[in-house]
CSV table of C-alpha atoms in Angstrom, one decimal:
chain,number,residue,atom,x,y,z
K,1,MET,CA,-31.6,-49.0,29.2
K,2,THR,CA,-28.1,-49.8,30.1
K,3,GLU,CA,-26.6,-53.6,29.0
K,4,GLN,CA,-25.6,-54.4,32.7
K,5,LYS,CA,-29.8,-53.4,34.0
K,6,ARG,CA,-30.6,-55.4,31.1
K,7,ALA,CA,-28.9,-58.3,32.1
K,8,LEU,CA,-29.9,-58.2,34.8
K,9,VAL,CA,-33.7,-57.8,34.7
K,10,GLU,CA,-33.6,-61.1,31.9
K,11,GLU,CA,-31.9,-63.3,34.7
K,12,MET,CA,-34.3,-61.7,37.6
K,13,THR,CA,-37.4,-62.9,35.0
K,14,ARG,CA,-35.9,-65.7,34.7
K,15,LEU,CA,-35.1,-67.0,38.4
K,16,LEU,CA,-38.4,-64.7,39.6
K,17,GLY,CA,-40.9,-64.1,37.0
K,18,GLU,CA,-42.0,-61.0,35.2
K,19,ASP,CA,-44.6,-60.2,37.5
K,20,ALA,CA,-41.4,-60.3,39.5
K,21,VAL,CA,-39.4,-57.8,39.0
K,22,LEU,CA,-39.7,-54.4,38.9
K,23,HIS,CA,-37.4,-52.6,36.1
K,24,ARG,CA,-39.3,-49.1,34.6
K,25,ASP,CA,-38.5,-45.7,36.2
K,26,ALA,CA,-42.6,-45.3,36.6
K,27,ASP,CA,-42.5,-47.7,39.0
K,28,LEU,CA,-39.7,-47.6,40.9
K,29,ILE,CA,-39.8,-44.2,42.3
K,30,THR,CA,-42.5,-45.9,45.3
K,31,TYR,CA,-38.7,-47.5,46.8
K,32,GLU,CA,-36.8,-44.0,46.7
K,33,CYS,CA,-37.2,-43.9,50.3
K,34,ASP,CA,-38.6,-45.3,53.4
K,35,GLY,CA,-40.5,-43.7,55.9
K,36,LEU,CA,-37.5,-41.2,56.0
K,37,THR,CA,-38.5,-39.1,53.0
K,38,VAL,CA,-36.0,-36.3,53.1
K,39,PHE,CA,-33.6,-38.3,51.4
K,40,ARG,CA,-34.0,-40.2,48.6
K,41,GLY,CA,-32.4,-42.5,45.8
K,42,MET,CA,-33.9,-44.6,42.9
K,43,PRO,CA,-32.8,-48.3,43.3
K,44,LEU,CA,-31.5,-49.8,39.1
K,45,ALA,CA,-34.6,-52.4,40.2
K,46,VAL,CA,-36.9,-53.9,42.3
K,47,VAL,CA,-37.0,-57.8,43.2
K,48,PHE,CA,-39.7,-60.0,44.5
K,49,PRO,CA,-38.8,-63.4,45.7
K,50,ALA,CA,-41.4,-65.4,47.1
K,51,THR,CA,-38.7,-68.4,49.1
K,52,THR,CA,-35.6,-68.4,50.9
K,53,GLU,CA,-34.2,-70.5,47.7
K,54,GLU,CA,-34.9,-67.5,45.1
K,55,VAL,CA,-33.3,-65.0,47.6
K,56,SER,CA,-30.8,-67.1,47.3
K,57,ASP,CA,-30.9,-67.7,43.8
K,58,VAL,CA,-31.6,-63.8,43.4
K,59,VAL,CA,-28.4,-62.6,46.1
K,60,LYS,CA,-25.8,-65.9,44.0
K,61,TRP,CA,-26.3,-63.4,40.8
K,62,LEU,CA,-25.7,-59.8,42.2
K,63,TYR,CA,-22.9,-61.3,44.1
K,64,ALA,CA,-21.8,-62.1,40.6
K,65,HIS,CA,-22.3,-59.8,38.9
K,66,GLU,CA,-20.7,-57.8,41.9
K,67,ILE,CA,-24.7,-55.9,42.4
K,68,PRO,CA,-25.0,-54.2,45.4
K,69,PHE,CA,-29.1,-55.1,47.4
K,70,ILE,CA,-31.0,-53.4,49.9
K,71,PRO,CA,-33.2,-56.0,51.8
K,72,ARG,CA,-36.5,-54.1,52.5
K,73,GLY,CA,-39.4,-55.1,54.5
K,74,ALA,CA,-42.4,-52.8,54.2
K,75,GLY,CA,-40.2,-49.2,53.9
K,76,THR,CA,-42.1,-48.1,57.4
K,77,GLY,CA,-38.0,-47.4,58.8
K,78,LEU,CA,-37.4,-44.3,60.1
K,79,SER,CA,-33.6,-43.7,59.5
K,80,GLY,CA,-32.8,-44.6,55.7
K,81,GLY,CA,-32.0,-47.8,56.3
K,82,ALA,CA,-33.7,-49.5,53.3
K,83,THR,CA,-33.0,-46.2,51.1
K,84,PRO,CA,-31.1,-46.4,48.4
K,85,PHE,CA,-27.6,-43.8,47.4
K,86,GLY,CA,-29.0,-45.1,44.1
K,87,GLY,CA,-28.5,-48.1,41.8
K,88,GLU,CA,-29.1,-50.3,43.8
K,89,VAL,CA,-31.3,-53.5,43.3
K,90,ILE,CA,-33.8,-53.4,46.6
K,91,ILE,CA,-35.0,-57.4,47.5
K,92,SER,CA,-38.3,-56.8,48.9
K,93,LEU,CA,-39.4,-59.6,51.0
K,94,VAL,CA,-43.0,-59.1,51.3
K,95,ARG,CA,-43.6,-61.8,49.1
K,96,MET,CA,-42.5,-63.9,51.9
K,97,LYS,CA,-45.6,-63.2,54.1
K,98,ALA,CA,-46.3,-66.6,55.8
K,99,LEU,CA,-47.2,-68.2,59.7
K,100,LEU,CA,-44.9,-70.7,58.9
K,101,HIS,CA,-46.1,-72.9,62.6
K,102,VAL,CA,-46.6,-72.2,65.9
K,103,ASP,CA,-45.9,-74.3,68.9
K,104,TYR,CA,-48.5,-73.1,71.6
K,105,ASP,CA,-46.7,-75.9,74.3
K,106,ASN,CA,-43.3,-74.4,73.8
K,107,ARG,CA,-44.5,-71.0,73.2
K,108,GLU,CA,-42.8,-70.1,70.2
K,109,ALA,CA,-43.7,-69.4,66.0
K,110,VAL,CA,-41.8,-69.7,63.2
K,111,VAL,CA,-42.7,-66.5,60.7
K,112,GLN,CA,-42.0,-65.0,56.8
K,113,PRO,CA,-39.7,-61.6,57.0
K,114,GLY,CA,-42.6,-59.8,55.2
K,115,TYR,CA,-45.1,-61.0,57.9
K,116,ILE,CA,-46.6,-58.3,59.5
K,117,ASN,CA,-45.7,-57.7,63.4
K,118,LEU,CA,-49.9,-56.9,64.8
K,119,ALA,CA,-51.1,-60.0,61.8
K,120,LEU,CA,-49.0,-62.6,64.4
K,121,THR,CA,-51.0,-61.6,67.8
K,122,ASN,CA,-54.1,-61.1,66.0
K,123,SER,CA,-53.7,-65.0,64.4
K,124,ILE,CA,-52.7,-66.3,68.2
K,125,THR,CA,-55.6,-64.2,70.0
K,126,HIS,CA,-57.7,-67.0,70.6
K,127,LYS,CA,-55.4,-69.3,72.0
K,128,GLY,CA,-54.4,-67.1,74.4
K,129,PHE,CA,-51.1,-66.3,73.2
K,130,TYR,CA,-49.3,-62.3,71.6
K,131,TYR,CA,-46.8,-61.1,70.1
K,132,ALA,CA,-44.9,-58.7,73.0
K,133,PRO,CA,-42.6,-56.0,70.9
K,134,ASP,CA,-45.4,-53.9,69.8
K,135,PRO,CA,-44.2,-50.8,67.6
K,136,SER,CA,-46.1,-48.0,66.9
K,137,SER,CA,-46.3,-49.0,63.0
K,138,GLN,CA,-47.7,-52.8,64.0
K,139,ALA,CA,-50.2,-52.5,61.8
K,140,ASN,CA,-47.7,-52.1,58.8
K,141,CYS,CA,-44.5,-53.5,59.9
K,142,THR,CA,-42.8,-56.8,59.0
K,143,ILE,CA,-41.5,-58.9,61.5
K,144,GLY,CA,-38.3,-59.0,59.6
K,145,GLY,CA,-37.5,-55.0,59.2
K,146,ASN,CA,-38.4,-55.4,63.2
K,147,VAL,CA,-35.4,-58.0,63.4
K,148,ALA,CA,-33.1,-55.6,61.1
K,149,GLU,CA,-33.5,-52.3,63.4
K,150,ASN,CA,-34.2,-54.6,66.8
K,151,ALA,CA,-37.8,-52.6,66.8
K,152,GLY,CA,-38.8,-51.5,70.4
K,153,GLY,CA,-42.5,-50.1,71.2
K,154,ALA,CA,-44.4,-48.8,73.7
K,155,HIS,CA,-44.2,-52.1,76.1
K,156,CYS,CA,-40.7,-53.0,75.6
K,157,LEU,CA,-40.2,-51.3,78.8
K,158,LYS,CA,-41.2,-54.6,80.7
K,159,TYR,CA,-41.1,-57.1,78.2
K,160,GLY,CA,-38.1,-55.6,75.9
K,161,VAL,CA,-36.8,-55.3,72.3
K,162,THR,CA,-37.1,-57.7,69.2
K,163,THR,CA,-33.8,-59.1,70.1
K,164,ASN,CA,-35.1,-60.5,73.1
K,165,HIS,CA,-37.9,-62.3,71.3
K,166,VAL,CA,-36.1,-63.5,69.0
K,167,LEU,CA,-34.9,-67.4,69.2
K,168,GLY,CA,-33.8,-68.4,66.1
K,169,LEU,CA,-33.2,-67.1,62.4
K,170,GLU,CA,-32.7,-68.1,59.2
K,171,VAL,CA,-30.4,-66.0,56.9
K,172,VAL,CA,-28.6,-65.5,53.3
K,173,MET,CA,-25.3,-64.7,53.6
K,174,HIS,CA,-23.9,-62.3,51.3
K,175,ASP,CA,-22.7,-64.7,48.6
K,176,GLY,CA,-26.4,-67.2,48.5
K,177,GLU,CA,-25.5,-69.2,50.9
K,178,ILE,CA,-28.2,-70.5,53.6
K,179,VAL,CA,-27.3,-70.3,57.6
K,180,GLU,CA,-29.4,-71.1,60.5
K,181,LEU,CA,-28.4,-69.6,63.5
K,182,GLY,CA,-29.8,-70.0,67.0
K,183,GLY,CA,-32.4,-71.7,68.0
K,184,VAL,CA,-34.2,-74.0,70.7
K,185,PRO,CA,-32.5,-75.2,73.1
K,186,ASP,CA,-29.9,-72.0,72.3
K,187,ALA,CA,-26.5,-73.1,71.3
K,188,PRO,CA,-23.7,-72.4,73.3
K,189,GLY,CA,-20.8,-70.5,71.7
K,190,TYR,CA,-21.0,-66.4,69.9
K,191,ASP,CA,-24.2,-64.9,70.3
K,192,LEU,CA,-24.8,-64.4,66.2
K,193,LEU,CA,-28.8,-63.9,66.9
K,194,GLY,CA,-27.7,-60.6,68.7
K,195,ILE,CA,-25.0,-59.8,66.5
K,196,LEU,CA,-28.0,-60.3,63.4
K,197,THR,CA,-30.6,-58.3,65.3
K,198,GLY,CA,-30.5,-54.8,64.8
K,199,SER,CA,-27.8,-55.1,62.0
K,200,GLU,CA,-29.8,-53.3,58.7
K,201,GLY,CA,-29.6,-55.8,56.7
K,202,THR,CA,-25.8,-55.3,56.2
K,203,LEU,CA,-25.1,-58.8,57.8
K,204,GLY,CA,-27.4,-61.1,55.9
K,205,ILE,CA,-30.9,-61.4,54.8
K,206,VAL,CA,-33.4,-63.1,57.1
K,207,THR,CA,-35.8,-65.4,55.6
K,208,SER,CA,-37.6,-67.1,58.5
K,209,ILE,CA,-38.1,-65.5,61.8
K,210,THR,CA,-38.6,-68.4,65.1
K,211,VAL,CA,-40.2,-65.9,68.0
K,212,ARG,CA,-41.6,-66.0,71.4
K,213,ILE,CA,-45.1,-65.6,72.0
K,214,LEU,CA,-46.3,-64.9,75.8
K,215,LYS,CA,-49.6,-65.9,77.4
K,216,GLN,CA,-51.6,-62.5,77.0
K,217,PRO,CA,-52.2,-61.2,80.9
K,218,GLU,CA,-55.1,-62.3,83.5
K,219,SER,CA,-55.5,-58.3,83.6
K,220,LYS,CA,-54.7,-55.1,82.8
K,221,GLU,CA,-54.9,-51.7,83.3
K,222,THR,CA,-54.7,-48.6,82.0
K,223,ALA,CA,-55.1,-45.1,83.1
K,224,LEU,CA,-54.1,-40.7,81.7
K,225,ALA,CA,-52.5,-38.9,84.1
K,226,TYR,CA,-52.2,-34.6,83.4
K,227,PHE,CA,-50.5,-32.0,83.6
K,228,ASP,CA,-50.0,-28.9,83.9
K,229,SER,CA,-45.7,-29.3,83.7
K,230,ALA,CA,-43.4,-31.4,81.9
K,231,GLU,CA,-41.6,-31.2,84.5
K,232,ASP,CA,-43.8,-33.0,86.4
K,233,ALA,CA,-44.4,-35.6,84.7
K,234,SER,CA,-41.0,-36.4,84.4
K,235,TYR,CA,-40.2,-36.8,87.9
K,236,ALA,CA,-43.4,-38.4,88.3
K,237,VAL,CA,-42.2,-41.2,86.0
K,238,SER,CA,-38.4,-41.5,87.3
K,239,ASP,CA,-40.3,-41.7,90.7
K,240,ILE,CA,-42.8,-44.3,89.6
K,241,ILE,CA,-40.0,-46.6,88.9
K,242,ALA,CA,-38.1,-45.8,92.0
K,243,ALA,CA,-41.0,-46.7,93.8
K,244,GLY,CA,-40.4,-50.5,92.9
K,245,ILE,CA,-43.6,-50.7,90.2
K,246,VAL,CA,-42.6,-52.0,86.6
K,247,PRO,CA,-45.7,-51.1,84.5
K,248,ALA,CA,-46.0,-52.6,81.2
K,249,ALA,CA,-46.1,-49.2,79.4
K,250,ILE,CA,-45.3,-45.5,80.5
K,251,GLU,CA,-46.0,-43.2,77.5
K,252,MET,CA,-45.3,-39.2,77.8
K,253,MET,CA,-46.4,-36.3,75.1
K,254,ASP,CA,-45.7,-33.4,75.5
K,255,GLU,CA,-48.2,-30.4,74.1
K,256,ILE,CA,-47.1,-29.7,71.3
K,257,ALA,CA,-47.6,-33.3,70.2
K,258,ILE,CA,-51.1,-33.6,72.5
K,259,GLN,CA,-52.0,-31.0,69.6
K,260,GLY,CA,-51.1,-32.7,66.9
K,261,VAL,CA,-53.1,-35.6,68.0
K,262,GLU,CA,-56.3,-34.1,69.2
K,263,ARG,CA,-56.6,-32.5,65.6
K,264,ALA,CA,-55.4,-35.9,63.7
K,265,THR,CA,-57.9,-39.1,63.4
K,266,ASN,CA,-57.8,-40.6,66.6
K,267,PRO,CA,-58.7,-37.4,69.2
K,268,VAL,CA,-59.6,-39.2,72.5
K,269,GLY,CA,-60.7,-35.3,74.1
K,270,HIS,CA,-57.7,-35.0,75.5
K,271,PRO,CA,-57.8,-31.0,78.1
K,272,GLU,CA,-57.2,-28.1,76.2
K,273,GLY,CA,-53.8,-26.1,77.2
K,274,LEU,CA,-51.7,-29.3,79.1
K,275,LYS,CA,-48.1,-29.4,79.0
K,276,ALA,CA,-48.0,-33.6,79.3
K,277,VAL,CA,-50.0,-36.6,79.7
K,278,LEU,CA,-48.8,-39.9,81.2
K,279,ILE,CA,-50.1,-43.0,79.4
K,280,MET,CA,-49.3,-45.5,82.2
K,281,GLU,CA,-50.2,-49.4,81.9
K,282,VAL,CA,-50.2,-52.3,84.6
K,283,ASP,CA,-50.6,-56.0,83.4
K,284,GLY,CA,-50.5,-59.6,85.0
K,285,ILE,CA,-51.8,-61.1,87.7
K,286,ALA,CA,-55.4,-59.6,88.6
K,287,ALA,CA,-54.8,-59.5,92.5
K,288,GLY,CA,-52.5,-56.2,92.9
K,289,ILE,CA,-53.2,-55.1,89.6
K,290,GLU,CA,-55.2,-51.9,91.2
K,291,ASP,CA,-53.2,-51.6,93.6
K,292,GLN,CA,-49.8,-51.1,91.1
K,293,ILE,CA,-52.6,-48.1,90.0
K,294,ASP,CA,-53.4,-46.6,93.3
K,295,GLU,CA,-49.5,-46.5,93.7
K,296,MET,CA,-49.1,-44.5,90.6
K,297,VAL,CA,-51.6,-42.6,90.7
K,298,LYS,CA,-49.8,-41.4,94.0
K,299,VAL,CA,-46.7,-40.9,92.6
K,300,CYS,CA,-48.3,-38.4,90.4
K,301,GLU,CA,-50.3,-36.9,92.8
K,302,ARG,CA,-46.9,-36.3,94.2
K,303,HIS,CA,-46.1,-34.2,91.4
K,304,ASN,CA,-49.0,-32.0,90.6
K,305,VAL,CA,-51.2,-34.1,88.4
K,306,LYS,CA,-54.3,-32.6,87.2
K,307,GLU,CA,-56.7,-35.3,86.6
K,308,ILE,CA,-56.1,-39.0,86.5
K,309,ARG,CA,-58.3,-41.0,83.9
K,310,VAL,CA,-58.6,-44.8,84.4
K,311,ALA,CA,-59.9,-46.9,81.6
K,312,GLN,CA,-63.4,-48.5,81.9
K,313,ASP,CA,-63.6,-51.2,79.2
K,314,ASP,CA,-61.2,-53.0,76.1
K,315,ARG,CA,-62.3,-49.9,73.7
K,316,GLU,CA,-61.6,-47.4,75.7
K,317,ARG,CA,-58.2,-48.6,76.2
K,318,GLY,CA,-58.2,-49.6,72.8
K,319,LYS,CA,-58.7,-45.4,71.5
K,320,TRP,CA,-55.7,-44.6,73.9
K,321,TRP,CA,-53.6,-46.4,72.3
K,322,ALA,CA,-54.4,-46.0,69.0
K,323,ASN,CA,-54.5,-42.1,69.7
K,324,ARG,CA,-50.6,-42.1,71.1
K,325,LYS,CA,-49.7,-44.9,68.3
K,326,THR,CA,-50.8,-42.6,65.6
K,327,ALA,CA,-49.1,-39.7,67.2
K,328,PHE,CA,-46.3,-39.1,64.5
K,329,GLY,CA,-48.3,-39.1,61.5
K,330,ALA,CA,-51.2,-36.6,63.3
K,331,MET,CA,-48.1,-34.4,63.1
K,332,GLY,CA,-49.0,-33.3,59.9
K,333,ALA,CA,-52.4,-32.0,61.1
K,334,ILE,CA,-50.1,-29.6,62.4
K,335,SER,CA,-47.2,-28.6,60.9
K,336,PRO,CA,-46.3,-29.5,56.5
K,337,ALA,CA,-43.4,-32.1,57.4
K,338,TYR,CA,-41.7,-33.5,60.3
K,339,LEU,CA,-38.8,-34.7,61.3
K,340,VAL,CA,-38.7,-38.1,63.9
K,341,GLN,CA,-35.3,-38.5,66.3
K,342,ASP,CA,-34.9,-41.5,68.4
K,343,GLY,CA,-32.3,-40.5,71.3
K,344,VAL,CA,-32.1,-42.4,74.1
K,345,ILE,CA,-31.3,-40.9,77.7
K,346,PRO,CA,-31.2,-42.3,81.7
K,347,ARG,CA,-35.2,-41.4,83.1
K,348,SER,CA,-32.9,-39.2,85.9
K,349,ARG,CA,-32.3,-37.0,83.4
K,350,LEU,CA,-35.5,-37.0,81.4
K,351,SER,CA,-36.8,-33.3,82.8
K,352,GLU,CA,-33.0,-32.3,81.9
K,353,VAL,CA,-33.0,-32.8,78.7
K,354,LEU,CA,-36.9,-31.9,77.8
K,355,ALA,CA,-35.7,-28.5,79.1
K,356,ARG,CA,-32.9,-28.7,76.6
K,357,ILE,CA,-34.8,-29.6,73.7
K,358,ALA,CA,-36.5,-26.9,74.4
K,359,GLU,CA,-34.1,-24.5,74.1
K,360,ILE,CA,-32.7,-26.3,71.1
K,361,SER,CA,-36.5,-25.5,69.5
K,362,ALA,CA,-36.3,-21.4,70.5
K,363,GLU,CA,-33.1,-21.2,69.1
K,364,SER,CA,-33.9,-22.5,65.3
K,365,GLY,CA,-37.6,-21.1,65.4
K,366,LEU,CA,-39.2,-24.6,64.8
K,367,ARG,CA,-41.7,-26.1,66.7
K,368,ILE,CA,-40.4,-29.5,68.2
K,369,ALA,CA,-43.6,-31.6,69.3
K,370,ASN,CA,-42.0,-34.7,72.0
K,371,VAL,CA,-43.8,-38.1,71.8
K,372,PHE,CA,-42.2,-40.7,73.3
K,373,HIS,CA,-41.5,-44.4,75.8
K,374,ALA,CA,-41.2,-42.1,79.0
K,375,GLY,CA,-40.5,-45.4,81.1
K,376,ASP,CA,-37.3,-46.8,79.3
K,377,GLY,CA,-35.9,-43.4,78.5
K,378,ASN,CA,-36.5,-43.7,74.5
K,379,LEU,CA,-37.1,-40.1,73.3
K,380,HIS,CA,-38.8,-39.2,69.8
K,381,PRO,CA,-38.2,-35.5,69.1
K,382,LEU,CA,-40.8,-34.6,66.2
K,383,ILE,CA,-39.2,-31.3,64.2
K,384,LEU,CA,-42.2,-30.0,62.5
K,385,PHE,CA,-40.9,-27.6,59.2
K,386,ASP,CA,-41.3,-26.8,56.1
K,387,ALA,CA,-39.6,-27.8,53.0
K,388,ARG,CA,-40.7,-25.2,50.9
K,389,ASN,CA,-39.0,-22.9,52.4
K,390,GLU,CA,-36.1,-22.2,51.7
K,391,GLY,CA,-32.5,-23.8,53.7
K,392,GLU,CA,-35.5,-25.3,56.6
K,393,THR,CA,-34.9,-29.0,55.7
K,394,ASP,CA,-31.1,-28.3,56.0
K,395,LEU,CA,-31.9,-26.7,59.5
K,396,ALA,CA,-34.2,-29.6,60.6
K,397,LEU,CA,-31.4,-32.4,60.2
K,398,GLU,CA,-29.4,-29.7,62.1
K,399,VAL,CA,-31.1,-29.9,64.3
K,400,GLY,CA,-32.2,-33.1,64.9
K,401,THR,CA,-28.7,-33.8,65.7
K,402,LYS,CA,-28.4,-31.4,68.4
K,403,THR,CA,-31.1,-33.2,70.3
K,404,LEU,CA,-29.0,-36.7,69.7
K,405,GLU,CA,-26.3,-34.3,71.1
K,406,ALA,CA,-28.1,-33.6,73.9
K,407,CYS,CA,-28.9,-36.7,74.8
K,408,THR,CA,-25.2,-38.2,74.3
K,409,ASP,CA,-24.2,-35.2,76.9
K,410,VAL,CA,-25.9,-36.9,80.0
K,411,GLY,CA,-24.3,-40.4,78.7
K,412,GLY,CA,-27.2,-41.4,76.5
K,413,SER,CA,-27.2,-42.7,72.9
K,414,ILE,CA,-28.8,-42.1,69.7
K,415,THR,CA,-31.2,-44.5,68.6
K,416,GLY,CA,-33.3,-46.9,70.8
K,417,GLU,CA,-34.9,-48.6,67.9
K,418,HIS,CA,-35.2,-46.2,64.6
K,419,GLY,CA,-31.8,-47.9,63.8
K,420,VAL,CA,-28.9,-45.7,62.3
K,421,GLY,CA,-29.1,-46.3,58.4
K,422,ILE,CA,-28.6,-42.9,56.8
K,423,GLU,CA,-29.5,-40.6,58.9
K,424,LYS,CA,-27.3,-41.3,61.5
K,425,LYS,CA,-24.7,-42.4,60.4
K,426,GLU,CA,-21.5,-39.7,61.0
K,427,ASP,CA,-24.0,-39.2,64.6
K,428,MET,CA,-22.1,-42.7,65.5
K,429,ARG,CA,-19.2,-40.5,66.2
K,430,LEU,CA,-21.0,-39.0,69.4
K,431,VAL,CA,-20.8,-42.3,70.8
K,432,PHE,CA,-18.0,-44.0,69.5
K,433,THR,CA,-14.5,-44.0,69.0
K,434,GLU,CA,-12.7,-43.6,65.2
K,435,GLU,CA,-10.9,-47.2,66.6
K,436,GLU,CA,-14.5,-48.4,68.3
K,437,ILE,CA,-16.5,-47.9,64.3
K,438,ASP,CA,-13.3,-49.5,62.8
K,439,ARG,CA,-13.8,-52.2,65.2
K,440,GLN,CA,-17.4,-52.9,63.9
K,441,LEU,CA,-16.7,-52.5,60.4
K,442,ALA,CA,-14.3,-54.8,60.9
K,443,VAL,CA,-17.0,-57.7,62.2
K,444,ARG,CA,-19.1,-56.1,59.1
K,445,ASP,CA,-16.2,-57.0,57.0
K,446,VAL,CA,-16.6,-60.5,57.8
K,447,PHE,CA,-20.2,-60.9,57.1
K,448,ASN,CA,-20.2,-58.9,53.7
K,449,PRO,CA,-16.4,-58.6,52.5
K,450,ASN,CA,-17.4,-56.6,49.6
K,451,ASN,CA,-20.3,-54.3,50.9
K,452,LEU,CA,-22.5,-55.1,48.5
K,453,MET,CA,-25.4,-55.9,51.2
K,454,ASN,CA,-27.0,-52.8,52.1
K,455,PRO,CA,-23.1,-51.0,51.3
K,456,ASP,CA,-22.4,-47.5,52.9
K,457,LYS,CA,-25.2,-47.8,55.8
K,458,GLN,CA,-24.8,-47.9,59.7
K,459,PHE,CA,-21.6,-46.7,60.0
K,460,PRO,CA,-19.5,-43.4,58.9
K,461,LYS,CA,-16.2,-44.0,56.3
K,462,PRO,CA,-13.4,-42.0,57.4
K,463,ALA,CA,-12.5,-40.6,53.7
K,464,ARG,CA,-16.5,-39.0,54.0
K,465,CYS,CA,-16.6,-38.0,57.3
K,466,GLY,CA,-19.2,-35.3,57.2
K,467,GLU,CA,-20.1,-35.7,53.8
K,468,VAL,CA,-22.9,-39.1,53.2
K,469,LYS,CA,-25.9,-36.4,54.0
K,470,HIS,CA,-24.8,-34.3,51.1
K,471,ALA,CA,-23.8,-36.4,49.0
K,472,VAL,CA,-27.5,-38.6,49.7
K,473,GLY,CA,-28.9,-34.9,48.8
K,474,SER,CA,-27.1,-33.5,45.7
K,475,GLY,CA,-25.2,-36.4,44.2
K,476,GLU,CA,-26.3,-40.0,44.5
K,477,ALA,CA,-29.9,-39.6,45.3
K,478,HIS,CA,-32.2,-36.6,45.5
K,479,GLN,CA,-33.3,-35.3,49.0
K,480,ALA,CA,-36.9,-34.4,49.5
K,481,VAL,CA,-39.5,-34.6,52.0
K,482,ASN,CA,-43.8,-35.8,52.4
K,483,ILE,CA,-46.0,-32.1,52.4
K,484,HIS,CA,-49.1,-32.7,53.9
C-alpha cells in the first residue's frame, strides 16, 4: 500500500468508521464499472458516507489532497459515468437511502440520493400518489443516480424526464461546501437545478432531492399492437401523435428484441415471426379513455396491424410491462454480450433511421435489436456480439457510434436518458462544435475547477481527441465485458 493510500484509508476510517471503507483489491473489483461493462478501471478506494455532513467531510479531505473522486448510486448507469479510469475514490451513496418527508397537500417528497426509484411509488401508493419517472431499472436504480443522468423512462412521453420532477437539491460542492438549490416556490434567477440535473456527478454530489409526486390517474388502458413490418409500426406511432392523442407511453420492440424477451424470464406469449410490437398506454380521467384506445387502434389498422390485444386487468398489464422493462437483460438469452445505445430522433424519421440501423447491422455482421421509447423518438439499439471473438468488442463500439451518427444525421442527439459518461464523450462532436464544447467546459470549471469531481467524463479533451476509448481499454483501465 502506498503512503498516499495508507493516509487515505486512515482518514476515511476516522471519518466514517472501518465498515464504511473498502480498499483491498478483492473488494474493489465490484466497483470497476457500472452497467456498461465494456470499460473498467480500479478505484483507489470506496467509501460509504451516511449523511450529508459525512459526504462534505470526505470531499473536503480529498479536495485538500487533490485526489479525484466519483459519486456513485446503484451502479445501473449505462454510459460509464461511475466507472473509474483508475485511482479515483468512489463515494457510494447507497447508505443514504431514506425517505425524509412527504407533503401530500403540496405534492412533494424529499428523499436521500440512495433511495430506490420504485420504492418512492411503493411508499406513497396507499395515499393514491406515485412518482412518474420510470426508467426500466426503476426497481434497482436510485433517485440520486436518476438526477445525475436525467433519467427518463417509458412514460416520459406524457410526464417528462427527471428534470421535470426535481423541485430542489441539496448539493456538496467540489470543495465540500453544502448548498441548497431550488425549492418551493421556485426562486428567480438562473436555473441551477437544470444545470445540475444531468451533469453526471461532474458539478456536485447530490445529498437530498425534493421531487414532485402525482396523483394516480383515475383510469388506465394498455394495449399491444402486433405488426408484420417495423415500417408500418413506425408510421403508426407518428400518426397516433399527429392525431392529437397524448399517450402515457408508446414503446416498440423489433423482431430480434421480441425473440430475446420471449426466451428470457418474463415471456408473455408474443406470436412468433412478428417484425414489431407496440406497447401503448393511455391514462387519465375515466371518461374518454376507451375512446383514446379505440382511436389508436383505428390508426394501427390503417397501417396494417396484424392483431391488437387490450390488457384485461392490472396483472396482465404488469406482465406486459415486465416483459418490456427487462428487455435489455433479456438479450443475454440470445447473445453472449450486448452494448446498448441511446440515440434520439424526430418521430417522423423513425422508419428511415431503423432502416439505416438495419444496414449498419448487415454491413458489420452484428445483430442489432431495437427496444425503445417510440413515442418520443428515444432509440435503444442493442448491439449483440461475442467478446470472446477477437476484435468483436471494438467492432461493437464502432457500430454503436454509427448508430448514433444515424440519429444525428437526421437532426437527433446522442443520448436521451443514459448520459454521456466515458462511452460517448468523443461522440459529443457529432452534435457540438469545438467552441460549444469549450463553453460547456467553462461552465463545468465554475463548479469543478480542478476537475477532481468525476474527472474527464461527458466532454472530450482537445489534447486527447479520439484517445479516450483506447486509453480506457489499454492503459488507464482494462477492457472487459460481461459474458452471459
